[in-house]
Amino acid sequence: MSEKTRVPTAINGGPFGQAWSARADCLQSLTGALLGAFLLVHMHFEASILLGKETFYRFVQVLEGGMFSATGHGWPLVTQIFSVFILVIVVVHAALALRRFPVQLGQWRALRGFMSNIKHKDTRAWYWQMITGFILFFLVSAHLATMILDPEIGPHLSADRVYNGHAWILYVVFLPVVLVHGLIGLYRVILKWGVSNNRSLIRTIAQVLMIYLLCLGSLSLITYISIGSELTLPVQPFIPK
Amino acid sequence: MSRKITFNIFRYDPQDSQDKPKMERYELTETDGMTVFIALNQLREQQDTSLQFDFVCRAGICGSCAMVINGFPTLACRTLTANYPDGEITLMPLPGFELIGDLSVNTGKFMRELAERLKLWLHPKPDDQDMHRLENPMAPEEAARIYELERCVECGVCVSACATKQMRDTFVGAVGMMKIARFEMDSRDNRSADDFYHVIGNQDGVFGCMTLLGCQDNCPKDLPHMQQIAYLRRKMASTIL
Amino acid sequence: MKLIYTDSLIIGAGLAGLRVAIATKERGLDTLVLSLIPAKRSHSAAAQGGMQASLGNTVKGMGDNEDIHFQDTVKGSDWGCDQDVARMFAHCAPKAIRELTNWGVPWSRISAGPRDVIMNAKKVTLHEAEEAHGLINARDFGGTKKWRTCYTADGTGHSLLYAVDNQAISMGIPVHERIEALSLIHDGKRCHGVIARCLVTGELRAYVAKSTTIATGGYGKIYEISTNATICEGIGQALALETGVATLGNMEAVQFHPTAIVPAGILTTEGCRGDGGILRDKDGHRFMPDYEPEKKELASRDVVSRRMTEHIRKGKGDDSPYGPHLWLDITILGREHIETNLREVKEICEYFLGIDPCKEWIPVRPTQHYSMGGVRTNATGESPQLKGLFSVGEAACWDMHGFNRLGGNSVAETVVGGMIIGKYVADFCEQNALEIDTALTQKFLDKLQNEIDNLVDGKGTENPFEIKKEMQRIMMNYVGIFRNGPELDKAIAELKALLLRAKNLGLKCKKRHSNPELVEALRVTRMLKVALTVACGAAARTESRGAHSREDYPQRNDKDWLNRTLATWPNDESLEPVLHYEKLDVMKMELPPGYRGYGNDNNIAHPDTEKRTQEINKITAELGNAPDRYALQQALMPYTLPSHLQPANERLSDTLAVIPSQPVGNKSL
């Protein structure tokens, strides 16, 4: 029977009104896209160690504003400030993403029920994105805390942190988790706003990137570990020839 | 040719306080060109007269018979049993709707309430002509575009294939957004982007959608959900920015 | 007893029912619709090809008007229709189209300039007028002189039903879904509503109303293979029949559609042939021109179906496990056309046959499709016997289709009939008071309760599913496209035996709520009565007219059979209906009986035909050389319409400076 029964009333975007939900959605996508883009750049930046200590050093030098400093080394403060900036974006992104989490038990049950009854790949992908997002919040915090408290970056200093500081344990987990989260996120944000409607192409690119970045990241990590294992204590910063 | 096939069918009569949800197994001999429609009727006529399900046109046009077949929500009337080489077919009612019994759910009530809530009808411009005079011209391309979206049969598949909708009851789901998109593109409709924004520019509308794309992937009419919802999202976002 | 009161009660939420509901709601009347299913699932949605209305926008429709639409409809009916009604209909069809446009139907539109079409298996280029750009397009359909069938791709019924239901929702018209009306409350003179059963809870309710409108569609499912939806079981006709007072008209007039797919019996639209598709036999030979050299595949449906059956009987059908069939070839239309204008057809071919119709031929054969017969009404849609009982659409025998319906006239009838009859229903509701006779209502409710008790608690042993299957088989085998005396007698005898068996029905599932077996059992008895009126009507009518084709009486016999069959069911114990006949008055016809244009002209003429023809010639001559067509029509056969529907229809050709030239290959008639 379709006599008029109770019509569910819209939440209209919570305490800040309707416009808030639009802004929240835009901001979540924007911060996500920004973090995703940063991830792609970051992965390549640290992989420059594969081209030798010298290349990596030059990169750090440029990024830390070497050309403006008297010594030519730049200031680790730049890393610190940038890390704080990224942390702020991550916090905003995470706070907005929390809206999507199944916070009530009923919602969680509905999701689990859905996952077991309906076979749908993209929903499964989102599910993993959500799980990895949750894990990432801790991993990113840990990673960024290091960068803020101990911002010295360099072929030797970084390798030392990875090897002697046992940060490799963090990165072994971090790498796949951040790639799963970031690439599924980029794929979805592109489709979400209709940047491209060629879904199969975007999916293929995401899959290729996933494999490529996983290899790239693993190789870089192995390189740092091997550099770290060859270092003599106490570690001296790398000096280019 | 005539192999035995097995049906696992969800059985539950919510009006019978003694009854509990369960799966029941039925076997029958497959015939040439057998659809789930033919099979279910045969089961009801020959094995269990209490079996409840809904079919009307049995030609994939009316949208009555959507159910979850081996994990995929789809129209049962045009699903051939030959599509399942192992001869095992599991049938579940569409999740997210009021269960009438066994495989029968109340999609009609849902769709009517949605139409009333979102005002899913043409709001004609006041200057519309009377019926004795020549009709207003409409660009042939526009008419074709409108029909493309109007092909929705309200089967409910997009609702049950959407994890967001399953978790949040007040979410309007793809069917609601697609219908808004249909009226939004109709030059005869008097509503402005602002009017539509008030209806779906919120957490229960386009900004609550997580682009999981269960709608797009399961829609039996292959409607362009991803593209249209993205279009609406951009349009709605631009009204507040 | 649960009682629900309303002014206007409508049974059936398809196009016709909803259109009446809108008409009464507009007048401020309390309106309530009952439906077996959600409104948008109604069988109206399955109409693919289009709706006829003489807009005359396309170059191939130029010069069309109400007169030509009227003539096509009367000829199509084999002069069996009510010509007043056909006139009312033809005049209002363009209005209905334009009203629907304002409610949201997009319609496929005309693009100015050249467009390629397929005609008689050849490519022809049409040039559409600049002024026609963006106006409503039309395609060719069988039995029409002009291209008159307006369409929305091949989802016309769907787009109409959605627009009309949306309109009903916007007006707040309640639709009680999953409710089945099972008997009419009446006192022998006036109808007071219905007793209905909720298919979910099993609750019985009395809906008491000033007017009751039956809009339940046809009775195709009394046949084994039908293009109809599972719900088209003739329960609406049975409601009227079981009163013993109201009559059913022309129940033997059952249409078979030429092109339903084999074996599923799902329709592929006439638009396939209208757009240029052709029929082929097992040798790939295009056979229709051999039988109907002029109209070929686009002869009237009854004619094409018979020709196909004849051809199959000659052994020219292709064999399949489901019997022989022929082929529909639309590959010549090209992929682009099929994927835009024949999408549903393509989907149906892909899902049910696993073929691509752009490359392969579609296996088809004639299949039960439409019920011209139904609840007999007068021109206002009201039963002549039972005041307050109205009927509209396929459910009714308003009688614009006579013995054969033209493609595209059924969708048109639902909305046009709904528009006109809705007005009369509203008038009735305003002029009459609600009469509540609780004792009478209780009597009908108790009777139904009793019927259900007997089924659930009784000792019956017959299986309702088996009886239904048996009935469907009998109808298929003996009351099909070609009929003859001995087979029809056999059908009647077997159906009667089944009706007797049906008095001993027993259920395995004893639930009183949501019990599909109970639903089936309640319906099968009613369906059998409807089937018997079809079979008896067919046996009695010893002539061939339209879709009613008797091998033993192949001529159309206007002398003895220019009439309408009326059937009543005397009482609960009867095993067959009583038939009476309503004469059609040739002297009042605008178009006296004549040659329909197919096969041999061997009709047995009516004695008045000659007289009436002379009279018409005289009237025409009196009006001078080039008489105004409206004045001529009025002089020949004045008819009435509600005043707001009377104004003339504007057409593009009224204002067009230059009428575009007709391309070659135009149909002659």
mmCIF file of N, CA and C in Angstrom, chain B residues 13 15 32 44-45 49-52 54-56 58-59 61-64 77-78 80 100 104-105 107-109 112 116 120-122 129 131-138 140 143 147-148 150-154 182 188 221, chain C residues 38 40-41 57 95 98 101-102 104-105 107 109-111 134-136 152-153 155 158-159 162 166 170 173 178 200-201 226 229-230 265-266 322 343-344 347 351-352 419 465 469 509 511 513-514 516-517 644-645 650:
data_model
loop_
_atom_site.group_PDB
_atom_site.id
_atom_site.type_symbol
_atom_site.label_atom_id
_atom_site.label_comp_id
_atom_site.label_asym_id
_atom_site.label_seq_id
_atom_site.Cartn_x
_atom_site.Cartn_y
_atom_site.Cartn_z
ATOM 1 N N ASP B 13 8.379 -16.001 6.359
ATOM 2 C CA ASP B 13 7.085 -15.341 6.357
ATOM 3 C C ASP B 13 7.028 -14.446 7.593
ATOM 4 N N GLN B 15 4.903 -12.561 8.705
ATOM 5 C CA GLN B 15 3.608 -12.484 9.400
ATOM 6 C C GLN B 15 3.357 -13.700 10.291
ATOM 7 N N ASP B 32 15.041 -26.196 -22.023
ATOM 8 C CA ASP B 32 15.671 -25.284 -22.965
ATOM 9 C C ASP B 32 15.142 -23.858 -22.764
ATOM 10 N N ARG B 44 6.758 -23.520 -7.632
ATOM 11 C CA ARG B 44 5.539 -23.214 -6.883
ATOM 12 C C ARG B 44 4.416 -24.177 -7.265
ATOM 13 N N GLU B 45 4.295 -24.451 -8.565
ATOM 14 C CA GLU B 45 3.199 -25.306 -9.015
ATOM 15 C C GLU B 45 3.396 -26.759 -8.593
ATOM 16 N N THR B 49 3.619 -24.750 -2.913
ATOM 17 C CA THR B 49 2.649 -23.744 -3.356
ATOM 18 C C THR B 49 2.702 -22.463 -2.531
ATOM 19 N N SER B 50 3.441 -22.479 -1.425
ATOM 20 C CA SER B 50 3.462 -21.272 -0.583
ATOM 21 C C SER B 50 4.573 -20.304 -0.976
ATOM 22 N N LEU B 51 5.395 -20.692 -1.951
ATOM 23 C CA LEU B 51 6.558 -19.879 -2.334
ATOM 24 C C LEU B 51 6.129 -18.516 -2.888
ATOM 25 N N GLN B 52 6.656 -17.442 -2.275
ATOM 26 C CA GLN B 52 6.257 -16.093 -2.701
ATOM 27 C C GLN B 52 7.335 -15.406 -3.521
ATOM 28 N N ASP B 54 7.523 -12.123 -6.966
ATOM 29 C CA ASP B 54 6.756 -11.193 -7.802
ATOM 30 C C ASP B 54 7.261 -11.193 -9.235
ATOM 31 N N PHE B 55 6.350 -11.450 -10.153
ATOM 32 C CA PHE B 55 6.650 -11.239 -11.566
ATOM 33 C C PHE B 55 5.438 -10.559 -12.178
ATOM 34 N N VAL B 56 5.656 -9.655 -13.114
ATOM 35 C CA VAL B 56 4.509 -9.085 -13.816
ATOM 36 C C VAL B 56 4.686 -9.259 -15.330
ATOM 37 N N ARG B 58 7.302 -10.275 -17.053
ATOM 38 C CA ARG B 58 8.244 -11.364 -17.341
ATOM 39 C C ARG B 58 9.059 -11.128 -18.628
ATOM 40 N N ALA B 59 9.264 -9.839 -18.977
ATOM 41 C CA ALA B 59 10.021 -9.519 -20.186
ATOM 42 C C ALA B 59 11.097 -8.468 -19.909
ATOM 43 N N ILE B 61 10.733 -5.544 -18.427
ATOM 44 C CA ILE B 61 10.244 -4.196 -18.695
ATOM 45 C C ILE B 61 9.654 -3.520 -17.457
ATOM 46 N N CYS B 62 9.009 -4.303 -16.584
ATOM 47 C CA CYS B 62 8.246 -3.668 -15.503
ATOM 48 C C CYS B 62 9.048 -3.478 -14.224
ATOM 49 N N GLY B 63 10.130 -4.235 -14.033
ATOM 50 C CA GLY B 63 10.969 -4.046 -12.858
ATOM 51 C C GLY B 63 10.459 -4.684 -11.573
ATOM 52 N N SER B 64 9.512 -5.617 -11.660
ATOM 53 C CA SER B 64 8.918 -6.213 -10.450
ATOM 54 C C SER B 64 9.801 -7.262 -9.789
ATOM 55 N N CYS B 77 13.405 -12.352 -14.213
ATOM 56 C CA CYS B 77 12.618 -12.866 -15.336
ATOM 57 C C CYS B 77 13.482 -13.095 -16.570
ATOM 58 N N ARG B 78 14.545 -12.301 -16.712
ATOM 59 C CA ARG B 78 15.334 -12.462 -17.923
ATOM 60 C C ARG B 78 16.689 -13.118 -17.637
ATOM 61 N N LEU B 80 18.663 -16.366 -17.471
ATOM 62 C CA LEU B 80 18.574 -17.751 -17.909
ATOM 63 C C LEU B 80 19.310 -18.650 -16.914
ATOM 64 N N ILE B 100 8.005 -8.790 2.229
ATOM 65 C CA ILE B 100 6.623 -9.255 2.278
ATOM 66 C C ILE B 100 6.609 -10.747 2.582
ATOM 67 N N SER B 104 9.679 -11.841 -2.079
ATOM 68 C CA SER B 104 8.850 -10.678 -2.418
ATOM 69 C C SER B 104 9.126 -9.514 -1.457
ATOM 70 N N VAL B 105 9.471 -8.369 -2.025
ATOM 71 C CA VAL B 105 9.729 -7.183 -1.199
ATOM 72 C C VAL B 105 8.862 -6.024 -1.680
ATOM 73 N N THR B 107 8.879 -2.904 -3.008
ATOM 74 C CA THR B 107 9.561 -1.799 -3.689
ATOM 75 C C THR B 107 8.571 -0.687 -4.027
ATOM 76 N N GLY B 108 7.311 -1.031 -4.229
ATOM 77 C CA GLY B 108 6.307 -0.046 -4.627
ATOM 78 C C GLY B 108 6.170 1.055 -3.593
ATOM 79 N N LYS B 109 6.054 0.656 -2.326
ATOM 80 C CA LYS B 109 5.903 1.615 -1.232
ATOM 81 C C LYS B 109 7.125 2.525 -1.164
ATOM 82 N N ARG B 112 7.148 5.065 -4.128
ATOM 83 C CA ARG B 112 6.117 6.090 -3.997
ATOM 84 C C ARG B 112 6.551 7.119 -2.937
ATOM 85 N N GLU B 116 7.323 11.151 -3.478
ATOM 86 C CA GLU B 116 6.667 12.216 -2.717
ATOM 87 C C GLU B 116 7.699 13.080 -2.005
ATOM 88 N N LEU B 120 9.187 13.964 -7.409
ATOM 89 C CA LEU B 120 9.692 13.447 -8.680
ATOM 90 C C LEU B 120 8.618 13.470 -9.762
ATOM 91 N N TRP B 121 8.211 14.664 -10.126
ATOM 92 C CA TRP B 121 7.323 14.806 -11.276
ATOM 93 C C TRP B 121 7.669 16.111 -11.959
ATOM 94 N N LEU B 122 7.209 16.241 -13.200
ATOM 95 C CA LEU B 122 7.521 17.454 -13.945
ATOM 96 C C LEU B 122 6.761 18.638 -13.339
ATOM 97 N N GLN B 129 1.430 25.422 -23.149
ATOM 98 C CA GLN B 129 0.312 25.578 -24.067
ATOM 99 C C GLN B 129 -0.847 24.666 -23.705
ATOM 100 N N MET B 131 -3.969 22.018 -24.736
ATOM 101 C CA MET B 131 -3.855 20.789 -25.520
ATOM 102 C C MET B 131 -4.492 20.865 -26.902
ATOM 103 N N HIS B 132 -5.155 21.980 -27.208
ATOM 104 C CA HIS B 132 -5.747 22.076 -28.542
ATOM 105 C C HIS B 132 -4.758 22.649 -29.552
ATOM 106 N N ARG B 133 -3.667 23.249 -29.045
ATOM 107 C CA ARG B 133 -2.722 23.929 -29.924
ATOM 108 C C ARG B 133 -1.483 23.059 -30.168
ATOM 109 N N LEU B 134 -0.720 23.496 -31.159
ATOM 110 C CA LEU B 134 0.524 22.807 -31.500
ATOM 111 C C LEU B 134 1.438 22.731 -30.270
ATOM 112 N N GLU B 135 2.100 21.597 -30.089
ATOM 113 C CA GLU B 135 2.972 21.444 -28.931
ATOM 114 C C GLU B 135 4.225 22.302 -29.079
ATOM 115 N N ASN B 136 4.871 22.608 -27.939
ATOM 116 C CA ASN B 136 6.152 23.323 -27.994
ATOM 117 C C ASN B 136 7.222 22.416 -28.564
ATOM 118 N N PRO B 137 8.072 22.944 -29.444
ATOM 119 C CA PRO B 137 9.152 22.091 -29.940
ATOM 120 C C PRO B 137 10.182 21.814 -28.842
ATOM 121 N N MET B 138 10.857 20.699 -28.982
ATOM 122 C CA MET B 138 11.951 20.346 -28.071
ATOM 123 C C MET B 138 13.071 19.800 -28.944
ATOM 124 N N PRO B 140 15.501 17.533 -30.610
ATOM 125 C CA PRO B 140 15.456 16.070 -30.675
ATOM 126 C C PRO B 140 16.501 15.415 -29.777
ATOM 127 N N ALA B 143 15.251 15.404 -26.171
ATOM 128 C CA ALA B 143 14.248 14.359 -25.957
ATOM 129 C C ALA B 143 14.932 13.006 -25.800
ATOM 130 N N TYR B 147 14.931 10.599 -22.430
ATOM 131 C CA TYR B 147 14.470 9.206 -22.461
ATOM 132 C C TYR B 147 15.545 8.258 -21.938
ATOM 133 N N GLU B 148 16.791 8.582 -22.224
ATOM 134 C CA GLU B 148 17.901 7.758 -21.754
ATOM 135 C C GLU B 148 17.807 7.559 -20.226
ATOM 136 N N GLU B 150 15.018 8.240 -18.452
ATOM 137 C CA GLU B 150 13.672 7.816 -18.095
ATOM 138 C C GLU B 150 13.492 6.300 -18.217
ATOM 139 N N ARG B 151 14.491 5.620 -18.743
ATOM 140 C CA ARG B 151 14.377 4.173 -18.915
ATOM 141 C C ARG B 151 14.420 3.418 -17.596
ATOM 142 N N CYS B 152 14.677 4.113 -16.511
ATOM 143 C CA CYS B 152 14.671 3.490 -15.176
ATOM 144 C C CYS B 152 13.341 2.769 -14.947
ATOM 145 N N VAL B 153 13.390 1.525 -14.432
ATOM 146 C CA VAL B 153 12.162 0.776 -14.190
ATOM 147 C C VAL B 153 11.846 0.626 -12.702
ATOM 148 N N GLU B 154 12.567 1.384 -11.861
ATOM 149 C CA GLU B 154 12.310 1.369 -10.417
ATOM 150 C C GLU B 154 12.344 -0.041 -9.838
ATOM 151 N N ARG B 182 17.027 13.570 -14.313
ATOM 152 C CA ARG B 182 16.122 13.547 -15.465
ATOM 153 C C ARG B 182 15.304 14.841 -15.546
ATOM 154 N N ARG B 188 11.439 21.662 -19.946
ATOM 155 C CA ARG B 188 10.057 21.999 -19.615
ATOM 156 C C ARG B 188 9.864 22.187 -18.117
ATOM 157 N N LYS B 221 19.157 -1.734 -16.663
ATOM 158 C CA LYS B 221 18.910 -0.916 -17.850
ATOM 159 C C LYS B 221 20.164 -0.149 -18.268
ATOM 160 N N PRO C 38 2.426 -2.325 -7.731
ATOM 161 C CA PRO C 38 2.699 -0.887 -7.796
ATOM 162 C C PRO C 38 2.289 -0.333 -9.163
ATOM 163 N N LYS C 40 3.403 1.744 -11.337
ATOM 164 C CA LYS C 40 4.348 1.835 -12.453
ATOM 165 C C LYS C 40 4.729 0.469 -13.030
ATOM 166 N N ARG C 41 4.287 -0.606 -12.389
ATOM 167 C CA ARG C 41 4.559 -1.943 -12.924
ATOM 168 C C ARG C 41 3.433 -2.430 -13.837
ATOM 169 N N ASN C 57 2.838 15.857 -38.100
ATOM 170 C CA ASN C 57 4.041 16.693 -38.089
ATOM 171 C C ASN C 57 5.087 16.225 -39.094
ATOM 172 N N LYS C 95 -5.119 15.744 -28.534
ATOM 173 C CA LYS C 95 -5.171 16.485 -27.264
ATOM 174 C C LYS C 95 -4.461 15.701 -26.158
ATOM 175 N N ARG C 98 -0.723 15.940 -26.457
ATOM 176 C CA ARG C 98 -0.185 17.239 -26.042
ATOM 177 C C ARG C 98 -0.285 17.412 -24.531
ATOM 178 N N THR C 101 2.531 15.563 -23.055
ATOM 179 C CA THR C 101 3.778 16.304 -23.216
ATOM 180 C C THR C 101 3.962 17.257 -22.033
ATOM 181 N N ASN C 102 2.867 17.883 -21.630
ATOM 182 C CA ASN C 102 2.965 18.800 -20.495
ATOM 183 C C ASN C 102 3.164 18.071 -19.176
ATOM 184 N N GLY C 104 5.246 15.505 -19.016
ATOM 185 C CA GLY C 104 6.628 15.040 -18.980
ATOM 186 C C GLY C 104 7.045 13.991 -19.991
ATOM 187 N N VAL C 105 6.118 13.499 -20.833
ATOM 188 C CA VAL C 105 6.548 12.511 -21.836
ATOM 189 C C VAL C 105 7.475 13.215 -22.834
ATOM 190 N N TRP C 107 8.654 12.157 -25.841
ATOM 191 C CA TRP C 107 8.358 11.804 -27.246
ATOM 192 C C TRP C 107 9.627 11.946 -28.098
ATOM 193 N N ARG C 109 11.458 13.245 -31.240
ATOM 194 C CA ARG C 109 11.149 14.473 -31.984
ATOM 195 C C ARG C 109 11.719 14.439 -33.401
ATOM 196 N N ILE C 110 11.193 15.340 -34.217
ATOM 197 C CA ILE C 110 11.612 15.427 -35.621
ATOM 198 C C ILE C 110 12.851 16.306 -35.745
ATOM 199 N N SER C 111 13.817 15.865 -36.542
ATOM 200 C CA SER C 111 14.936 16.726 -36.924
ATOM 201 C C SER C 111 14.670 17.231 -38.334
ATOM 202 N N GLY C 134 11.754 19.604 -33.977
ATOM 203 C CA GLY C 134 11.456 19.567 -32.540
ATOM 204 C C GLY C 134 10.025 19.197 -32.215
ATOM 205 N N LEU C 135 9.170 19.064 -33.238
ATOM 206 C CA LEU C 135 7.804 18.612 -32.965
ATOM 207 C C LEU C 135 7.795 17.085 -32.846
ATOM 208 N N ILE C 136 6.659 16.567 -32.411
ATOM 209 C CA ILE C 136 6.577 15.141 -32.118
ATOM 210 C C ILE C 136 6.586 14.315 -33.406
ATOM 211 N N THR C 152 8.098 7.168 -28.059
ATOM 212 C CA THR C 152 9.328 7.520 -27.356
ATOM 213 C C THR C 152 10.229 6.303 -27.523
ATOM 214 N N ALA C 153 11.131 6.354 -28.487
ATOM 215 C CA ALA C 153 11.954 5.193 -28.858
ATOM 216 C C ALA C 153 11.051 3.954 -28.939
ATOM 217 N N GLY C 155 9.916 2.635 -25.976
ATOM 218 C CA GLY C 155 9.444 2.550 -24.597
ATOM 219 C C GLY C 155 8.287 3.508 -24.390
ATOM 220 N N HIS C 158 6.010 2.820 -21.377
ATOM 221 C CA HIS C 158 6.780 3.103 -20.161
ATOM 222 C C HIS C 158 6.819 4.601 -19.893
ATOM 223 N N SER C 159 7.165 5.387 -20.908
ATOM 224 C CA SER C 159 7.301 6.823 -20.659
ATOM 225 C C SER C 159 5.938 7.455 -20.375
ATOM 226 N N TYR C 162 4.876 6.376 -16.703
ATOM 227 C CA TYR C 162 5.635 7.089 -15.676
ATOM 228 C C TYR C 162 5.148 8.530 -15.562
ATOM 229 N N ASN C 166 3.325 9.818 -12.253
ATOM 230 C CA ASN C 166 3.942 10.952 -11.564
ATOM 231 C C ASN C 166 2.922 12.058 -11.335
ATOM 232 N N SER C 170 1.698 13.559 -7.839
ATOM 233 C CA SER C 170 1.752 14.989 -7.530
ATOM 234 C C SER C 170 0.404 15.486 -7.016
ATOM 235 N N ILE C 173 -2.992 11.286 -5.238
ATOM 236 C CA ILE C 173 -3.999 10.225 -5.400
ATOM 237 C C ILE C 173 -3.482 8.931 -4.769
ATOM 238 N N ARG C 178 -1.245 -4.042 -4.039
ATOM 239 C CA ARG C 178 -1.402 -5.441 -3.635
ATOM 240 C C ARG C 178 -2.767 -5.700 -3.013
ATOM 241 N N VAL C 200 -1.334 -9.234 0.852
ATOM 242 C CA VAL C 200 -0.294 -9.422 1.864
ATOM 243 C C VAL C 200 -0.888 -9.986 3.153
ATOM 244 N N THR C 201 -1.899 -9.311 3.679
ATOM 245 C CA THR C 201 -2.445 -9.737 4.969
ATOM 246 C C THR C 201 -3.621 -10.689 4.827
ATOM 247 N N SER C 226 0.937 -15.954 -24.409
ATOM 248 C CA SER C 226 0.388 -14.618 -24.596
ATOM 249 C C SER C 226 1.504 -13.619 -24.344
ATOM 250 N N ALA C 229 1.134 -9.580 -19.537
ATOM 251 C CA ALA C 229 1.760 -9.769 -18.236
ATOM 252 C C ALA C 229 1.001 -10.827 -17.449
ATOM 253 N N THR C 230 1.654 -11.328 -16.404
ATOM 254 C CA THR C 230 1.051 -12.401 -15.612
ATOM 255 C C THR C 230 -0.251 -11.963 -14.945
ATOM 256 N N GLY C 265 7.288 -15.964 -25.950
ATOM 257 C CA GLY C 265 6.027 -15.256 -26.177
ATOM 258 C C GLY C 265 6.104 -13.790 -25.811
ATOM 259 N N ILE C 266 7.329 -13.242 -25.786
ATOM 260 C CA ILE C 266 7.483 -11.829 -25.466
ATOM 261 C C ILE C 266 7.385 -11.016 -26.750
ATOM 262 N N TYR C 322 9.847 -25.982 -29.998
ATOM 263 C CA TYR C 322 8.583 -25.411 -29.541
ATOM 264 C C TYR C 322 7.605 -25.237 -30.699
ATOM 265 N N ARG C 343 15.554 -0.249 -28.759
ATOM 266 C CA ARG C 343 16.446 -0.751 -27.702
ATOM 267 C C ARG C 343 15.857 -1.898 -26.905
ATOM 268 N N GLU C 344 14.562 -1.770 -26.575
ATOM 269 C CA GLU C 344 13.938 -2.829 -25.773
ATOM 270 C C GLU C 344 13.951 -4.129 -26.558
ATOM 271 N N GLU C 347 17.354 -5.582 -26.323
ATOM 272 C CA GLU C 347 17.566 -6.198 -25.002
ATOM 273 C C GLU C 347 16.857 -7.541 -24.897
ATOM 274 N N TYR C 351 18.761 -11.016 -24.114
ATOM 275 C CA TYR C 351 18.571 -11.759 -22.870
ATOM 276 C C TYR C 351 17.824 -13.066 -23.061
ATOM 277 N N PHE C 352 16.772 -13.043 -23.891
ATOM 278 C CA PHE C 352 15.932 -14.233 -23.961
ATOM 279 C C PHE C 352 16.326 -15.174 -25.091
ATOM 280 N N MET C 419 -9.417 10.146 -20.406
ATOM 281 C CA MET C 419 -9.678 11.585 -20.406
ATOM 282 C C MET C 419 -11.185 11.867 -20.564
ATOM 283 N N PHE C 465 -3.544 -24.881 -10.037
ATOM 284 C CA PHE C 465 -2.535 -24.659 -11.077
ATOM 285 C C PHE C 465 -2.796 -25.558 -12.278
ATOM 286 N N LYS C 469 -3.766 -24.443 -16.156
ATOM 287 C CA LYS C 469 -2.956 -24.886 -17.301
ATOM 288 C C LYS C 469 -3.824 -25.553 -18.354
ATOM 289 N N CYS C 509 -1.498 -25.265 0.668
ATOM 290 C CA CYS C 509 -1.041 -24.247 1.594
ATOM 291 C C CYS C 509 -2.269 -23.625 2.243
ATOM 292 N N LYS C 511 -2.524 -21.202 4.514
ATOM 293 C CA LYS C 511 -2.418 -19.841 5.064
ATOM 294 C C LYS C 511 -3.534 -18.958 4.522
ATOM 295 N N HIS C 513 -3.212 -15.496 4.892
ATOM 296 C CA HIS C 513 -2.512 -14.308 4.401
ATOM 297 C C HIS C 513 -1.543 -14.760 3.306
ATOM 298 N N SER C 514 -0.951 -13.782 2.638
ATOM 299 C CA SER C 514 0.001 -14.003 1.547
ATOM 300 C C SER C 514 0.192 -15.463 1.110
ATOM 301 N N PRO C 516 0.010 -17.615 -2.301
ATOM 302 C CA PRO C 516 -0.139 -17.566 -3.763
ATOM 303 C C PRO C 516 -1.096 -18.619 -4.307
ATOM 304 N N GLU C 517 -1.192 -19.728 -3.620
ATOM 305 C CA GLU C 517 -2.081 -20.788 -4.103
ATOM 306 C C GLU C 517 -3.546 -20.359 -3.951
ATOM 307 N N HIS C 644 -15.151 20.836 -22.975
ATOM 308 C CA HIS C 644 -13.745 21.258 -22.952
ATOM 309 C C HIS C 644 -12.887 20.447 -23.927
ATOM 310 N N LEU C 645 -13.454 19.382 -24.479
ATOM 311 C CA LEU C 645 -12.685 18.580 -25.436
ATOM 312 C C LEU C 645 -13.125 18.830 -26.879
ATOM 313 N N GLU C 650 -5.210 22.031 -33.576
ATOM 314 C CA GLU C 650 -4.310 22.770 -34.456
ATOM 315 C C GLU C 650 -3.249 21.811 -35.016
#
